[in-house]
CSV table of C-alpha atoms and ligand atoms in Angstrom, one decimal:
chain,number,residue,atom,x,y,z
A,1,UNK,CA,-21.8,-21.9,-6.9
A,2,UNK,CA,-23.8,-23.6,-5.6
A,3,UNK,CA,-23.0,-25.1,-1.9
A,4,UNK,CA,-24.2,-27.8,0.6
A,5,UNK,CA,-25.7,-27.4,3.9
A,6,UNK,CA,-22.7,-28.7,6.0
A,7,UNK,CA,-19.8,-25.6,3.6
A,8,UNK,CA,-22.1,-23.1,5.0
A,9,UNK,CA,-22.5,-24.0,8.3
A,10,UNK,CA,-18.4,-24.5,8.3
A,11,UNK,CA,-17.8,-21.1,6.7
A,12,UNK,CA,-20.3,-19.8,9.5
A,13,UNK,CA,-18.7,-21.9,12.5
A,14,UNK,CA,-15.0,-20.4,11.2
A,15,UNK,CA,-15.9,-16.8,11.0
A,16,UNK,CA,-17.9,-16.3,14.0
A,17,UNK,CA,-15.2,-17.8,16.1
A,18,UNK,CA,-12.6,-15.4,14.4
A,19,UNK,CA,-10.1,-12.8,16.0
A,20,UNK,CA,-10.7,-10.2,13.6
A,21,UNK,CA,-8.1,-7.9,15.1
A,22,UNK,CA,-5.7,-10.9,15.3
A,23,UNK,CA,-5.9,-12.9,12.5
A,24,UNK,CA,-6.9,-10.1,10.0
A,25,UNK,CA,-3.3,-8.4,10.9
A,26,UNK,CA,-1.6,-11.2,10.2
A,27,UNK,CA,-2.6,-13.1,6.6
A,28,UNK,CA,-2.0,-9.3,5.8
A,29,UNK,CA,2.0,-9.2,7.0
A,30,UNK,CA,2.8,-12.6,6.3
A,31,UNK,CA,1.6,-11.7,2.1
A,32,UNK,CA,3.6,-9.3,2.4
A,33,UNK,CA,7.1,-10.9,4.0
A,34,UNK,CA,6.4,-14.4,2.4
A,35,UNK,CA,5.5,-12.3,-1.5
A,36,UNK,CA,7.7,-9.1,-1.1
A,37,UNK,CA,5.8,-7.7,-4.2
A,38,UNK,CA,2.8,-7.5,-3.0
A,39,UNK,CA,4.7,-4.6,-0.9
A,40,UNK,CA,4.2,-1.5,-4.1
A,41,UNK,CA,0.5,-1.4,-3.3
A,42,UNK,CA,1.1,-0.6,-0.3
A,43,UNK,CA,4.5,2.5,-0.5
A,44,UNK,CA,2.0,4.5,1.8
A,45,UNK,CA,1.6,2.0,4.6
A,46,UNK,CA,5.0,3.7,5.5
A,47,UNK,CA,7.9,1.5,6.9
A,48,UNK,CA,7.9,-1.9,5.4
A,49,UNK,CA,11.6,-2.0,5.4
A,50,UNK,CA,11.5,-6.6,7.2
A,51,UNK,CA,9.5,-9.1,8.7
A,52,UNK,CA,9.4,-7.2,12.2
A,53,UNK,CA,9.2,-3.6,10.6
A,54,UNK,CA,5.8,-4.9,9.1
A,55,UNK,CA,4.8,-6.8,11.3
A,56,UNK,CA,4.1,-3.8,13.5
A,57,UNK,CA,3.4,-1.1,11.1
A,58,UNK,CA,0.2,-0.2,12.8
A,59,UNK,CA,-1.6,0.6,9.1
A,60,UNK,CA,-0.8,-3.4,7.9
A,61,UNK,CA,-2.7,-4.2,11.0
A,62,UNK,CA,-6.0,-2.0,10.4
A,63,UNK,CA,-5.9,-2.5,7.0
A,64,UNK,CA,-5.4,-6.9,7.4
A,65,UNK,CA,-8.7,-5.5,9.9
A,66,UNK,CA,-10.4,-4.1,7.2
A,67,UNK,CA,-9.7,-6.9,4.5
A,68,UNK,CA,-10.9,-9.7,6.7
A,69,UNK,CA,-14.5,-7.0,7.4
A,70,UNK,CA,-14.5,-7.7,3.9
A,71,UNK,CA,-14.9,-11.2,3.5
A,72,UNK,CA,-17.7,-11.1,5.5
A,73,UNK,CA,-19.3,-9.5,3.4
A,74,UNK,CA,-19.3,-12.7,1.6
A,75,UNK,CA,-19.9,-14.4,4.4
A,76,UNK,CA,-23.2,-12.9,4.9
A,77,UNK,CA,-23.8,-13.3,1.0
A,78,UNK,CA,-22.9,-16.6,0.0
A,79,UNK,CA,-25.5,-17.1,-2.4
A,80,UNK,CA,-24.3,-13.7,-4.3
A,81,UNK,CA,-20.8,-13.8,-3.8
A,82,UNK,CA,-20.2,-12.3,-7.1
A,83,UNK,CA,-22.4,-8.5,-7.3
A,84,UNK,CA,-21.7,-8.6,-3.6
A,85,UNK,CA,-18.1,-7.9,-4.8
A,86,UNK,CA,-18.8,-5.2,-8.1
A,87,UNK,CA,-17.4,-2.3,-6.0
A,88,UNK,CA,-14.2,-4.1,-4.6
A,89,UNK,CA,-13.0,-5.3,-7.9
A,90,UNK,CA,-13.5,-2.2,-10.0
A,91,UNK,CA,-11.4,-0.8,-6.7
A,92,UNK,CA,-9.1,-3.0,-6.9
A,93,UNK,CA,-8.3,-3.2,-10.7
A,94,UNK,CA,-9.6,0.6,-11.9
A,95,UNK,CA,-7.8,2.5,-8.8
A,96,UNK,CA,-5.4,0.7,-7.1
A,97,UNK,CA,-4.5,-1.6,-10.1
A,98,UNK,CA,-3.7,-5.2,-8.4
A,99,UNK,CA,-2.3,-7.4,-10.0
A,100,UNK,CA,-5.0,-9.8,-9.7
A,101,UNK,CA,-2.7,-13.2,-8.7
A,102,UNK,CA,-2.4,-11.0,-5.7
A,103,UNK,CA,-5.7,-12.5,-4.5
A,104,UNK,CA,-4.8,-16.2,-4.3
A,105,UNK,CA,-1.8,-15.7,-2.5
A,106,UNK,CA,-3.8,-13.5,0.7
A,107,UNK,CA,-6.1,-16.2,0.3
A,108,UNK,CA,-3.6,-18.7,1.0
A,109,UNK,CA,-2.1,-16.5,3.6
A,110,UNK,CA,-5.0,-16.8,4.9
A,111,UNK,CA,-5.9,-20.2,4.7
A,112,UNK,CA,-2.0,-20.4,7.0
A,113,UNK,CA,-3.0,-18.4,9.3
A,114,UNK,CA,-6.3,-19.8,10.2
A,115,UNK,CA,-4.8,-23.5,10.0
A,116,UNK,CA,-2.8,-23.0,12.6
A,117,UNK,CA,-5.0,-21.1,14.7
A,118,UNK,CA,-7.6,-23.8,14.6
A,119,UNK,CA,-4.8,-26.6,15.0
A,120,UNK,CA,-6.4,-30.7,14.7
A,121,UNK,CA,-9.5,-28.9,14.3
A,122,UNK,CA,-8.8,-27.8,10.4
A,123,UNK,CA,-9.8,-31.4,9.1
A,124,UNK,CA,-9.6,-31.7,5.3
A,125,UNK,CA,-13.1,-31.1,5.1
A,126,UNK,CA,-13.1,-27.1,7.1
A,127,UNK,CA,-10.1,-27.0,4.1
A,128,UNK,CA,-12.4,-28.0,1.3
A,129,UNK,CA,-14.9,-25.9,2.4
A,130,UNK,CA,-12.9,-22.8,3.5
A,131,UNK,CA,-10.4,-23.1,0.2
A,132,UNK,CA,-14.0,-23.3,-2.1
A,133,UNK,CA,-15.8,-20.0,-0.2
A,134,UNK,CA,-11.7,-18.1,-0.8
A,135,UNK,CA,-11.5,-18.9,-5.0
A,136,UNK,CA,-15.1,-17.4,-5.3
A,137,UNK,CA,-13.9,-14.4,-3.3
A,138,UNK,CA,-10.8,-14.5,-6.0
A,139,UNK,CA,-12.5,-14.9,-8.8
A,140,UNK,CA,-15.3,-11.8,-8.3
A,141,UNK,CA,-13.0,-10.0,-6.9
A,142,UNK,CA,-10.5,-11.1,-10.4
A,143,UNK,CA,-13.7,-10.6,-11.9
A,144,UNK,CA,-13.7,-6.9,-13.3
A,145,UNK,CA,-10.1,-7.8,-14.8
A,146,UNK,CA,-11.8,-10.4,-17.3
B,201,HEM,C1,-8.7,-2.1,-0.3
B,201,HEM,C2,-10.8,-6.1,0.8
B,201,HEM,C3,-6.8,-7.8,-1.5
B,201,HEM,C4,-4.6,-4.1,-2.1
B,201,HEM,C5,-9.0,-2.8,0.1
B,201,HEM,C6,-10.8,-2.0,1.0
B,201,HEM,C7,-11.0,-3.9,1.1
B,201,HEM,C8,-10.2,-4.9,0.9
B,201,HEM,C9,-12.6,-3.9,1.8
B,201,HEM,C10,-10.3,-0.5,1.3
B,201,HEM,C11,-11.4,-0.6,0.0
B,201,HEM,C12,-11.7,0.7,0.9
B,201,HEM,O1,-11.7,1.7,1.6
B,201,HEM,O2,-13.5,1.0,0.2
B,201,HEM,C13,-9.8,-7.3,0.0
B,201,HEM,C14,-9.5,-8.6,0.3
B,201,HEM,C15,-9.2,-9.0,-0.2
B,201,HEM,C16,-7.6,-7.8,-0.7
B,201,HEM,C17,-11.8,-8.7,0.7
B,201,HEM,C18,-8.8,-10.4,-0.8
B,201,HEM,C19,-9.3,-10.7,-0.3
B,201,HEM,C20,-5.8,-7.6,-2.0
B,201,HEM,C21,-4.6,-7.8,-2.9
B,201,HEM,C22,-3.6,-5.9,-2.4
B,201,HEM,C23,-4.5,-5.5,-2.3
B,201,HEM,C24,-4.0,-9.1,-3.1
B,201,HEM,C25,-2.4,-6.2,-2.7
B,201,HEM,C26,-1.4,-6.9,-2.8
B,201,HEM,C27,-5.4,-2.8,-1.6
B,201,HEM,C28,-4.6,-1.7,-1.2
B,201,HEM,C29,-6.4,-0.8,-0.8
B,201,HEM,C30,-7.2,-2.6,-0.2
B,201,HEM,C31,-3.9,-1.1,-1.8
B,201,HEM,C32,-5.9,0.8,-0.3
B,201,HEM,C33,-5.3,0.8,1.0
B,201,HEM,C34,-5.7,2.0,1.3
B,201,HEM,O3,-4.8,2.7,0.7
B,201,HEM,O4,-6.2,3.0,2.1
B,201,HEM,N1,-9.0,-3.9,0.0
B,201,HEM,N2,-8.9,-6.5,-0.8
B,201,HEM,N3,-6.1,-5.9,-1.6
B,201,HEM,N4,-6.9,-3.7,-1.1
B,201,HEM,FE1,-7.7,-4.6,-1.0
């Protein structure tokens, strides 16, 4: 993957101004609410009975933050995202048995959360760079499955 200087600076600026503790829980809970079949992987998280329960579930909140910090690693290694996620890809496929289609769903939920936070600053150029970044992450996480 080739990144332009503009793409690099967009990705860095999105993550440097991101409130992980807010965006992480919002993105994961949105995914669990909009795509309820994703709940099956989080049986140990306790009450996911409805949207309110999901949003206020402390395990969901903590895991959302953890996932966003997982993305940090890609931001810091933009030229080597595949290798960066080799281990996480094995974990999600072999141990957690997560259907790789779900990576895209969570990525889309994160895009919506970021778009809502940025408002008019989420220009088409910003969206293009962000979605390109997430597409590379999704592909790297799914690599172990092919
Ligand atoms: C665990 C990242 C997508 C299900 C994790 C961990 C990270 C992570 C960093 C912690 C690994 C560890 O403890 O060593 C990501 C990223 C994703 C993603 C960056 C995509 C952008 C998903 C999706 C699902 C999922 C879509 C399911 C629908 C899980 C589960 C765990 C986990 C069940 C273990 C949770 C636990 O019991 O603590 N993920 N993940 N992940 N992930 Fe993901």
